[in-house]
Amino acid sequence: MPRPMNSAIIDLPVRKLAVDLASGFGRHWHGGDAYRSMYFNALSMSFPVGEQFFIDSVRAGAAALPPHERHAPLQAMVAQFIGQEATHRHLHGLYNRHLERQNLRNRWQGWAQRRVNWCNSFGLSPLNVVAVTAAYEHLTAVFADTLLRHGLMEGAEEKMQTLWTWHAAEETEHKAVAFELYRAMGGGALRRIAWYLYVFCIFSLESNVQTLLNLKRDGSLLRVRTWRAALGFWFGRNGQLRRSARALMAYLRPSFHPDDDDNRAVAARWLADNSSRWTRVK
């Protein structure tokens, strides 16, 4: 049986992060590791378009809900979700402008924007775009949890550690919002799983292609140490794929819910331990 919708409001503060991206960062900012630096750079390249899509989709989904007091907690969380995602979009826009100065070419934003335009031109329903958003939110939440639990930012420049761990903490905080909105709109498991399989394939392809393009522009694509580092990142003791595979597959269960893995305490701990690095906006 699917769990009932959570009626409690989860506080999702909009935070201003004390990080100076205007001064830039090193080319291999992740401890001199070209692969990790270029992989996370690739992820950042997708965020401004992606975050805007998420904002637009949950806003449309929330507007489609019939007015009822039982939806009030969810509407409140949607509003805070939008605030957090808008902050992510802004900071990663600054991040990406510095990547342009480093002579990296952002192809992913173009691929993503074309898909958004396709959704708009074909009139994809709010239910479907919220399903797509929920799928992406699961992917990002799983990778965020791996980053927080297993120290994937260790050795990186301090400002970049702060940016990525803060982003991961907020992705963990709001991981269930789009999912709950999808269910409130009447979405079922089959549609949810079908869109997730599509999103997983697109994300896997484009994140890796953009990383390869970054490495080529960087001049580190054909170096042995680059691919030794890549193997360690994905399959090492705390490798991304090794640590996240089970959680990624969990979304395929018809009874899945993001809170099956009650991991918000990990994010809350980082936010509490690093409270001097951010201020609450609202």
PDB file of C-alpha atoms in Angstrom:
ATOM      1  CA  MET A   1       0.000   0.000   0.000  1.00  0.00           C
ATOM      2  CA  PRO A   2       1.326   3.492  -0.812  1.00  0.00           C
ATOM      3  CA  ARG A   3       1.935   5.620   2.264  1.00  0.00           C
ATOM      4  CA  PRO A   4      -0.496   8.469   2.926  1.00  0.00           C
ATOM      5  CA  MET A   5       0.574  11.938   1.930  1.00  0.00           C
ATOM      6  CA  ASN A   6       2.625  13.704   4.576  1.00  0.00           C
ATOM      7  CA  SER A   7       0.463  16.526   5.877  1.00  0.00           C
ATOM      8  CA  ALA A   8       3.201  18.106   8.026  1.00  0.00           C
ATOM      9  CA  ILE A   9       5.011  21.155   6.750  1.00  0.00           C
ATOM     10  CA  ILE A  10       8.750  20.583   6.292  1.00  0.00           C
ATOM     11  CA  ASP A  11      10.546  23.891   6.693  1.00  0.00           C
ATOM     12  CA  LEU A  12      12.602  24.672   3.593  1.00  0.00           C
ATOM     13  CA  PRO A  13      14.366  27.981   4.279  1.00  0.00           C
ATOM     14  CA  VAL A  14      15.657  30.081   1.425  1.00  0.00           C
ATOM     15  CA  ARG A  15      19.288  30.738   2.301  1.00  0.00           C
ATOM     16  CA  LYS A  16      21.873  33.242   1.144  1.00  0.00           C
ATOM     17  CA  LEU A  17      25.208  31.472   0.886  1.00  0.00           C
ATOM     18  CA  ALA A  18      28.392  33.275   1.940  1.00  0.00           C
ATOM     19  CA  VAL A  19      30.548  32.179  -0.976  1.00  0.00           C
ATOM     20  CA  ASP A  20      32.469  34.392  -3.392  1.00  0.00           C
ATOM     21  CA  LEU A  21      32.199  32.951  -6.874  1.00  0.00           C
ATOM     22  CA  ALA A  22      32.985  36.272  -8.555  1.00  0.00           C
ATOM     23  CA  SER A  23      36.674  35.845  -7.706  1.00  0.00           C
ATOM     24  CA  GLY A  24      36.696  32.509  -9.522  1.00  0.00           C
ATOM     25  CA  PHE A  25      38.260  29.175  -8.648  1.00  0.00           C
ATOM     26  CA  GLY A  26      41.002  26.905  -9.906  1.00  0.00           C
ATOM     27  CA  ARG A  27      40.722  24.932 -13.120  1.00  0.00           C
ATOM     28  CA  HIS A  28      41.208  21.674 -11.227  1.00  0.00           C
ATOM     29  CA  TRP A  29      39.528  22.936  -8.095  1.00  0.00           C
ATOM     30  CA  HIS A  30      38.759  19.448  -6.774  1.00  0.00           C
ATOM     31  CA  GLY A  31      42.147  18.733  -5.184  1.00  0.00           C
ATOM     32  CA  GLY A  32      43.915  18.806  -8.537  1.00  0.00           C
ATOM     33  CA  ASP A  33      41.685  15.998  -9.853  1.00  0.00           C
ATOM     34  CA  ALA A  34      40.776  16.851 -13.461  1.00  0.00           C
ATOM     35  CA  TYR A  35      38.016  14.244 -13.739  1.00  0.00           C
ATOM     36  CA  ARG A  36      36.139  15.218 -10.590  1.00  0.00           C
ATOM     37  CA  SER A  37      36.484  18.911 -11.374  1.00  0.00           C
ATOM     38  CA  MET A  38      35.162  18.493 -14.913  1.00  0.00           C
ATOM     39  CA  TYR A  39      32.361  16.143 -13.871  1.00  0.00           C
ATOM     40  CA  PHE A  40      30.992  18.534 -11.259  1.00  0.00           C
ATOM     41  CA  ASN A  41      31.482  21.401 -13.708  1.00  0.00           C
ATOM     42  CA  ALA A  42      29.313  19.460 -16.149  1.00  0.00           C
ATOM     43  CA  LEU A  43      26.576  19.097 -13.553  1.00  0.00           C
ATOM     44  CA  SER A  44      26.672  22.820 -12.837  1.00  0.00           C
ATOM     45  CA  MET A  45      26.280  23.553 -16.537  1.00  0.00           C
ATOM     46  CA  SER A  46      22.852  21.875 -16.545  1.00  0.00           C
ATOM     47  CA  PHE A  47      21.464  23.584 -13.462  1.00  0.00           C
ATOM     48  CA  PRO A  48      20.256  27.041 -14.572  1.00  0.00           C
ATOM     49  CA  VAL A  49      17.985  25.632 -17.301  1.00  0.00           C
ATOM     50  CA  GLY A  50      17.082  22.587 -15.220  1.00  0.00           C
ATOM     51  CA  GLU A  51      16.238  24.516 -12.062  1.00  0.00           C
ATOM     52  CA  GLN A  52      14.048  26.910 -14.048  1.00  0.00           C
ATOM     53  CA  PHE A  53      12.199  23.943 -15.537  1.00  0.00           C
ATOM     54  CA  PHE A  54      11.627  22.523 -12.042  1.00  0.00           C
ATOM     55  CA  ILE A  55      10.349  25.892 -10.809  1.00  0.00           C
ATOM     56  CA  ASP A  56       7.962  26.269 -13.736  1.00  0.00           C
ATOM     57  CA  SER A  57       6.713  22.686 -13.496  1.00  0.00           C
ATOM     58  CA  VAL A  58       5.884  22.705  -9.761  1.00  0.00           C
ATOM     59  CA  ARG A  59       4.321  26.155 -10.067  1.00  0.00           C
ATOM     60  CA  ALA A  60       2.035  24.858 -12.842  1.00  0.00           C
ATOM     61  CA  GLY A  61       1.334  21.674 -10.900  1.00  0.00           C
ATOM     62  CA  ALA A  62       0.435  23.545  -7.727  1.00  0.00           C
ATOM     63  CA  ALA A  63      -1.856  25.853  -9.703  1.00  0.00           C
ATOM     64  CA  ALA A  64      -3.663  22.803 -11.093  1.00  0.00           C
ATOM     65  CA  LEU A  65      -4.580  21.509  -7.632  1.00  0.00           C
ATOM     66  CA  PRO A  66      -8.180  22.182  -6.614  1.00  0.00           C
ATOM     67  CA  PRO A  67      -8.433  24.648  -3.719  1.00  0.00           C
ATOM     68  CA  HIS A  68      -8.712  22.661  -0.506  1.00  0.00           C
ATOM     69  CA  GLU A  69      -7.304  23.081   2.971  1.00  0.00           C
ATOM     70  CA  ARG A  70      -5.635  19.668   2.797  1.00  0.00           C
ATOM     71  CA  HIS A  71      -3.337  21.036   0.073  1.00  0.00           C
ATOM     72  CA  ALA A  72      -2.196  24.043   2.136  1.00  0.00           C
ATOM     73  CA  PRO A  73       0.907  22.365   3.637  1.00  0.00           C
ATOM     74  CA  LEU A  74       1.984  21.158   0.199  1.00  0.00           C
ATOM     75  CA  GLN A  75       1.409  24.596  -1.345  1.00  0.00           C
ATOM     76  CA  ALA A  76       3.623  26.106   1.375  1.00  0.00           C
ATOM     77  CA  MET A  77       6.402  23.615   0.643  1.00  0.00           C
ATOM     78  CA  VAL A  78       6.127  24.256  -3.099  1.00  0.00           C
ATOM     79  CA  ALA A  79       6.642  27.983  -2.492  1.00  0.00           C
ATOM     80  CA  GLN A  80       9.778  27.302  -0.428  1.00  0.00           C
ATOM     81  CA  PHE A  81      11.004  24.736  -2.953  1.00  0.00           C
ATOM     82  CA  ILE A  82      10.781  27.413  -5.642  1.00  0.00           C
ATOM     83  CA  GLY A  83      12.789  29.803  -3.476  1.00  0.00           C
ATOM     84  CA  GLN A  84      15.557  27.266  -2.891  1.00  0.00           C
ATOM     85  CA  GLU A  85      15.753  26.299  -6.544  1.00  0.00           C
ATOM     86  CA  ALA A  86      15.884  29.947  -7.622  1.00  0.00           C
ATOM     87  CA  THR A  87      18.921  30.432  -5.371  1.00  0.00           C
ATOM     88  CA  HIS A  88      20.602  27.339  -6.845  1.00  0.00           C
ATOM     89  CA  ARG A  89      19.930  28.653 -10.346  1.00  0.00           C
ATOM     90  CA  HIS A  90      21.464  32.036  -9.527  1.00  0.00           C
ATOM     91  CA  LEU A  91      24.656  30.703  -7.934  1.00  0.00           C
ATOM     92  CA  HIS A  92      25.275  28.123 -10.621  1.00  0.00           C
ATOM     93  CA  GLY A  93      24.795  30.845 -13.210  1.00  0.00           C
ATOM     94  CA  LEU A  94      27.718  32.693 -11.580  1.00  0.00           C
ATOM     95  CA  TYR A  95      29.677  29.424 -11.440  1.00  0.00           C
ATOM     96  CA  ASN A  96      29.054  28.769 -15.143  1.00  0.00           C
ATOM     97  CA  ARG A  97      30.180  32.243 -16.174  1.00  0.00           C
ATOM     98  CA  HIS A  98      33.566  31.487 -14.646  1.00  0.00           C
ATOM     99  CA  LEU A  99      33.690  28.189 -16.561  1.00  0.00           C
ATOM    100  CA  GLU A 100      33.223  30.193 -19.755  1.00  0.00           C
ATOM    101  CA  ARG A 101      36.249  32.293 -18.773  1.00  0.00           C
ATOM    102  CA  GLN A 102      38.152  29.018 -18.384  1.00  0.00           C
ATOM    103  CA  ASN A 103      37.290  28.284 -22.045  1.00  0.00           C
ATOM    104  CA  LEU A 104      34.837  25.461 -21.311  1.00  0.00           C
ATOM    105  CA  ARG A 105      31.814  25.184 -23.609  1.00  0.00           C
ATOM    106  CA  ASN A 106      28.404  24.513 -22.110  1.00  0.00           C
ATOM    107  CA  ARG A 107      26.566  22.212 -24.503  1.00  0.00           C
ATOM    108  CA  TRP A 108      24.270  20.698 -21.892  1.00  0.00           C
ATOM    109  CA  GLN A 109      22.230  23.856 -21.375  1.00  0.00           C
ATOM    110  CA  GLY A 110      21.391  23.856 -25.085  1.00  0.00           C
ATOM    111  CA  TRP A 111      20.304  20.221 -25.029  1.00  0.00           C
ATOM    112  CA  ALA A 112      18.172  20.875 -21.945  1.00  0.00           C
ATOM    113  CA  GLN A 113      16.614  24.035 -23.368  1.00  0.00           C
ATOM    114  CA  ARG A 114      15.615  22.232 -26.555  1.00  0.00           C
ATOM    115  CA  ARG A 115      13.781  19.613 -24.483  1.00  0.00           C
ATOM    116  CA  VAL A 116      12.017  22.340 -22.502  1.00  0.00           C
ATOM    117  CA  ASN A 117      10.983  24.001 -25.756  1.00  0.00           C
ATOM    118  CA  TRP A 118       9.713  20.646 -27.009  1.00  0.00           C
ATOM    119  CA  CYS A 119       7.621  20.193 -23.859  1.00  0.00           C
ATOM    120  CA  ASN A 120       6.142  23.640 -24.338  1.00  0.00           C
ATOM    121  CA  SER A 121       5.443  23.248 -28.055  1.00  0.00           C
ATOM    122  CA  PHE A 122       3.742  19.874 -27.617  1.00  0.00           C
ATOM    123  CA  GLY A 123       1.770  21.050 -24.596  1.00  0.00           C
ATOM    124  CA  LEU A 124       2.993  18.399 -22.163  1.00  0.00           C
ATOM    125  CA  SER A 125       0.502  18.339 -19.307  1.00  0.00           C
ATOM    126  CA  PRO A 126       1.365  19.674 -15.824  1.00  0.00           C
ATOM    127  CA  LEU A 127       1.088  16.127 -14.479  1.00  0.00           C
ATOM    128  CA  ASN A 128       3.773  14.903 -16.875  1.00  0.00           C
ATOM    129  CA  VAL A 129       6.174  17.788 -16.293  1.00  0.00           C
ATOM    130  CA  VAL A 130       5.836  17.307 -12.528  1.00  0.00           C
ATOM    131  CA  ALA A 131       6.578  13.599 -13.047  1.00  0.00           C
ATOM    132  CA  VAL A 132       9.745  14.558 -14.955  1.00  0.00           C
ATOM    133  CA  THR A 133      10.719  16.964 -12.171  1.00  0.00           C
ATOM    134  CA  ALA A 134      10.137  14.321  -9.502  1.00  0.00           C
ATOM    135  CA  ALA A 135      12.416  11.951 -11.437  1.00  0.00           C
ATOM    136  CA  TYR A 136      15.221  14.516 -11.655  1.00  0.00           C
ATOM    137  CA  GLU A 137      14.751  15.400  -8.002  1.00  0.00           C
ATOM    138  CA  HIS A 138      15.253  11.755  -7.053  1.00  0.00           C
ATOM    139  CA  LEU A 139      18.485  11.553  -9.055  1.00  0.00           C
ATOM    140  CA  THR A 140      19.864  14.735  -7.536  1.00  0.00           C
ATOM    141  CA  ALA A 141      18.781  13.746  -4.032  1.00  0.00           C
ATOM    142  CA  VAL A 142      20.516  10.372  -4.292  1.00  0.00           C
ATOM    143  CA  PHE A 143      23.746  11.920  -5.561  1.00  0.00           C
ATOM    144  CA  ALA A 144      23.465  14.664  -2.928  1.00  0.00           C
ATOM    145  CA  ASP A 145      23.151  12.087  -0.174  1.00  0.00           C
ATOM    146  CA  THR A 146      26.211  10.222  -1.469  1.00  0.00           C
ATOM    147  CA  LEU A 147      28.170  13.475  -1.542  1.00  0.00           C
ATOM    148  CA  LEU A 148      27.218  14.329   2.045  1.00  0.00           C
ATOM    149  CA  ARG A 149      27.606  10.872   3.564  1.00  0.00           C
ATOM    150  CA  HIS A 150      30.805   9.826   1.841  1.00  0.00           C
ATOM    151  CA  GLY A 151      32.838  13.016   1.625  1.00  0.00           C
ATOM    152  CA  LEU A 152      32.908  13.409  -2.152  1.00  0.00           C
ATOM    153  CA  MET A 153      34.039  17.022  -1.742  1.00  0.00           C
ATOM    154  CA  GLU A 154      37.047  16.258   0.449  1.00  0.00           C
ATOM    155  CA  GLY A 155      40.177  17.941  -0.893  1.00  0.00           C
ATOM    156  CA  ALA A 156      38.267  20.524  -2.953  1.00  0.00           C
ATOM    157  CA  GLU A 157      38.781  24.272  -2.641  1.00  0.00           C
ATOM    158  CA  GLU A 158      36.913  25.568   0.399  1.00  0.00           C
ATOM    159  CA  LYS A 159      34.433  27.732  -1.507  1.00  0.00           C
ATOM    160  CA  MET A 160      33.594  24.842  -3.817  1.00  0.00           C
ATOM    161  CA  GLN A 161      33.134  22.464  -0.904  1.00  0.00           C
ATOM    162  CA  THR A 162      30.745  24.972   0.622  1.00  0.00           C
ATOM    163  CA  LEU A 163      28.776  25.462  -2.590  1.00  0.00           C
ATOM    164  CA  TRP A 164      28.347  21.786  -3.385  1.00  0.00           C
ATOM    165  CA  THR A 165      27.627  20.565   0.157  1.00  0.00           C
ATOM    166  CA  TRP A 166      25.097  23.374   0.707  1.00  0.00           C
ATOM    167  CA  HIS A 167      23.403  22.483  -2.582  1.00  0.00           C
ATOM    168  CA  ALA A 168      23.390  18.803  -1.600  1.00  0.00           C
ATOM    169  CA  ALA A 169      21.877  19.596   1.802  1.00  0.00           C
ATOM    170  CA  GLU A 170      19.027  21.566   0.254  1.00  0.00           C
ATOM    171  CA  GLU A 171      18.378  18.883  -2.369  1.00  0.00           C
ATOM    172  CA  THR A 172      18.039  16.412   0.496  1.00  0.00           C
ATOM    173  CA  GLU A 173      15.706  18.749   2.376  1.00  0.00           C
ATOM    174  CA  HIS A 174      13.243  19.185  -0.471  1.00  0.00           C
ATOM    175  CA  LYS A 175      13.595  15.767  -2.100  1.00  0.00           C
ATOM    176  CA  ALA A 176       9.920  14.818  -1.620  1.00  0.00           C
ATOM    177  CA  VAL A 177       8.175  18.034  -2.705  1.00  0.00           C
ATOM    178  CA  ALA A 178       7.757  17.292  -6.423  1.00  0.00           C
ATOM    179  CA  PHE A 179       6.918  13.667  -5.606  1.00  0.00           C
ATOM    180  CA  GLU A 180       4.166  14.681  -3.167  1.00  0.00           C
ATOM    181  CA  LEU A 181       2.838  17.222  -5.650  1.00  0.00           C
ATOM    182  CA  TYR A 182       2.695  14.538  -8.347  1.00  0.00           C
ATOM    183  CA  ARG A 183       0.685  12.262  -6.068  1.00  0.00           C
ATOM    184  CA  ALA A 184      -1.632  15.094  -5.020  1.00  0.00           C
ATOM    185  CA  MET A 185      -2.349  15.693  -8.716  1.00  0.00           C
ATOM    186  CA  GLY A 186      -3.437  12.054  -9.043  1.00  0.00           C
ATOM    187  CA  GLY A 187      -0.279  10.680 -10.642  1.00  0.00           C
ATOM    188  CA  GLY A 188       0.252   6.933 -10.500  1.00  0.00           C
ATOM    189  CA  ALA A 189       3.257   4.643 -10.279  1.00  0.00           C
ATOM    190  CA  LEU A 190       3.381   3.544 -13.930  1.00  0.00           C
ATOM    191  CA  ARG A 191       3.680   7.062 -15.349  1.00  0.00           C
ATOM    192  CA  ARG A 192       6.172   8.011 -12.629  1.00  0.00           C
ATOM    193  CA  ILE A 193       8.429   5.024 -13.342  1.00  0.00           C
ATOM    194  CA  ALA A 194       8.242   5.463 -17.131  1.00  0.00           C
ATOM    195  CA  TRP A 195       9.387   9.085 -16.903  1.00  0.00           C
ATOM    196  CA  TYR A 196      12.129   8.106 -14.473  1.00  0.00           C
ATOM    197  CA  LEU A 197      13.580   5.573 -16.912  1.00  0.00           C
ATOM    198  CA  TYR A 198      13.609   8.263 -19.611  1.00  0.00           C
ATOM    199  CA  VAL A 199      15.188  10.856 -17.296  1.00  0.00           C
ATOM    200  CA  PHE A 200      17.792   8.397 -16.024  1.00  0.00           C
ATOM    201  CA  CYS A 201      18.926   7.592 -19.574  1.00  0.00           C
ATOM    202  CA  ILE A 202      19.029  11.254 -20.664  1.00  0.00           C
ATOM    203  CA  PHE A 203      20.864  12.354 -17.532  1.00  0.00           C
ATOM    204  CA  SER A 204      23.419   9.536 -17.745  1.00  0.00           C
ATOM    205  CA  LEU A 205      24.145  10.244 -21.407  1.00  0.00           C
ATOM    206  CA  GLU A 206      24.368  14.011 -21.215  1.00  0.00           C
ATOM    207  CA  SER A 207      26.311  14.248 -17.957  1.00  0.00           C
ATOM    208  CA  ASN A 208      28.977  11.927 -19.331  1.00  0.00           C
ATOM    209  CA  VAL A 209      29.156  13.556 -22.765  1.00  0.00           C
ATOM    210  CA  GLN A 210      29.502  17.026 -21.220  1.00  0.00           C
ATOM    211  CA  THR A 211      32.217  15.709 -18.887  1.00  0.00           C
ATOM    212  CA  LEU A 212      34.119  14.275 -21.863  1.00  0.00           C
ATOM    213  CA  LEU A 213      33.800  17.588 -23.707  1.00  0.00           C
ATOM    214  CA  ASN A 214      35.094  19.419 -20.637  1.00  0.00           C
ATOM    215  CA  LEU A 215      38.058  17.066 -20.340  1.00  0.00           C
ATOM    216  CA  LYS A 216      38.854  17.522 -24.019  1.00  0.00           C
ATOM    217  CA  ARG A 217      38.804  21.321 -23.711  1.00  0.00           C
ATOM    218  CA  ASP A 218      40.901  21.005 -20.564  1.00  0.00           C
ATOM    219  CA  GLY A 219      43.519  18.878 -22.328  1.00  0.00           C
ATOM    220  CA  SER A 220      43.244  16.068 -19.794  1.00  0.00           C
ATOM    221  CA  LEU A 221      41.001  13.657 -21.714  1.00  0.00           C
ATOM    222  CA  LEU A 222      43.749  11.234 -22.779  1.00  0.00           C
ATOM    223  CA  ARG A 223      45.781  11.189 -19.584  1.00  0.00           C
ATOM    224  CA  VAL A 224      45.992   7.880 -17.731  1.00  0.00           C
ATOM    225  CA  ARG A 225      45.608   9.558 -14.343  1.00  0.00           C
ATOM    226  CA  THR A 226      42.306  11.101 -15.493  1.00  0.00           C
ATOM    227  CA  TRP A 227      40.781   7.691 -16.093  1.00  0.00           C
ATOM    228  CA  ARG A 228      42.312   6.181 -12.984  1.00  0.00           C
ATOM    229  CA  ALA A 229      40.593   8.974 -11.071  1.00  0.00           C
ATOM    230  CA  ALA A 230      37.334   8.339 -12.954  1.00  0.00           C
ATOM    231  CA  LEU A 231      37.326   4.671 -11.988  1.00  0.00           C
ATOM    232  CA  GLY A 232      37.935   5.583  -8.369  1.00  0.00           C
ATOM    233  CA  PHE A 233      35.188   8.185  -8.395  1.00  0.00           C
ATOM    234  CA  TRP A 234      32.572   5.784  -9.731  1.00  0.00           C
ATOM    235  CA  PHE A 235      33.662   2.385  -8.418  1.00  0.00           C
ATOM    236  CA  GLY A 236      36.106   2.999  -5.566  1.00  0.00           C
ATOM    237  CA  ARG A 237      35.475   2.371  -1.882  1.00  0.00           C
ATOM    238  CA  ASN A 238      33.151   5.377  -1.699  1.00  0.00           C
ATOM    239  CA  GLY A 239      32.444   5.464  -5.414  1.00  0.00           C
ATOM    240  CA  GLN A 240      29.400   7.354  -6.607  1.00  0.00           C
ATOM    241  CA  LEU A 241      27.803   4.466  -8.482  1.00  0.00           C
ATOM    242  CA  ARG A 242      28.779   1.871  -5.912  1.00  0.00           C
ATOM    243  CA  ARG A 243      27.170   3.874  -3.103  1.00  0.00           C
ATOM    244  CA  SER A 244      24.090   5.096  -4.975  1.00  0.00           C
ATOM    245  CA  ALA A 245      22.990   2.180  -7.200  1.00  0.00           C
ATOM    246  CA  ARG A 246      20.487   0.714  -4.751  1.00  0.00           C
ATOM    247  CA  ALA A 247      18.896   4.086  -4.010  1.00  0.00           C
ATOM    248  CA  LEU A 248      18.658   4.886  -7.720  1.00  0.00           C
ATOM    249  CA  MET A 249      16.868   1.602  -8.403  1.00  0.00           C
ATOM    250  CA  ALA A 250      14.472   2.092  -5.482  1.00  0.00           C
ATOM    251  CA  TYR A 251      12.437   4.566  -7.538  1.00  0.00           C
ATOM    252  CA  LEU A 252      11.253   1.658  -9.693  1.00  0.00           C
ATOM    253  CA  ARG A 253       9.219   0.203  -6.828  1.00  0.00           C
ATOM    254  CA  PRO A 254       5.501   0.982  -7.206  1.00  0.00           C
ATOM    255  CA  SER A 255       5.342   1.682  -3.456  1.00  0.00           C
ATOM    256  CA  PHE A 256       8.423   3.946  -3.430  1.00  0.00           C
ATOM    257  CA  HIS A 257       8.463   7.165  -1.424  1.00  0.00           C
ATOM    258  CA  PRO A 258      11.489   9.520  -1.037  1.00  0.00           C
ATOM    259  CA  ASP A 259      11.152   9.326   2.744  1.00  0.00           C
ATOM    260  CA  ASP A 260      11.760   5.573   2.705  1.00  0.00           C
ATOM    261  CA  ASP A 261      15.364   6.704   3.243  1.00  0.00           C
ATOM    262  CA  ASP A 262      15.042   9.071   6.185  1.00  0.00           C
ATOM    263  CA  ASN A 263      18.320  10.880   5.599  1.00  0.00           C
ATOM    264  CA  ARG A 264      17.410  14.511   6.254  1.00  0.00           C
ATOM    265  CA  ALA A 265      19.384  14.404   9.514  1.00  0.00           C
ATOM    266  CA  VAL A 266      22.615  14.241   7.476  1.00  0.00           C
ATOM    267  CA  ALA A 267      21.703  17.455   5.678  1.00  0.00           C
ATOM    268  CA  ALA A 268      20.490  19.115   8.880  1.00  0.00           C
ATOM    269  CA  ARG A 269      23.786  18.303  10.582  1.00  0.00           C
ATOM    270  CA  TRP A 270      25.823  19.934   7.822  1.00  0.00           C
ATOM    271  CA  LEU A 271      23.587  23.017   7.820  1.00  0.00           C
ATOM    272  CA  ALA A 272      23.852  23.331  11.618  1.00  0.00           C
ATOM    273  CA  ASP A 273      27.621  22.800  11.655  1.00  0.00           C
ATOM    274  CA  ASN A 274      28.051  25.397   8.891  1.00  0.00           C
ATOM    275  CA  SER A 275      25.474  27.961   9.963  1.00  0.00           C
ATOM    276  CA  SER A 276      28.077  30.720   9.736  1.00  0.00           C
ATOM    277  CA  ARG A 277      28.251  30.128   5.959  1.00  0.00           C
ATOM    278  CA  TRP A 278      24.634  31.051   5.249  1.00  0.00           C
ATOM    279  CA  THR A 279      21.847  33.340   6.378  1.00  0.00           C
ATOM    280  CA  ARG A 280      18.137  32.711   6.153  1.00  0.00           C
ATOM    281  CA  VAL A 281      16.388  34.978   3.673  1.00  0.00           C
ATOM    282  CA  LYS A 282      12.835  33.764   4.293  1.00  0.00           C
TER     283      LYS A 282
END
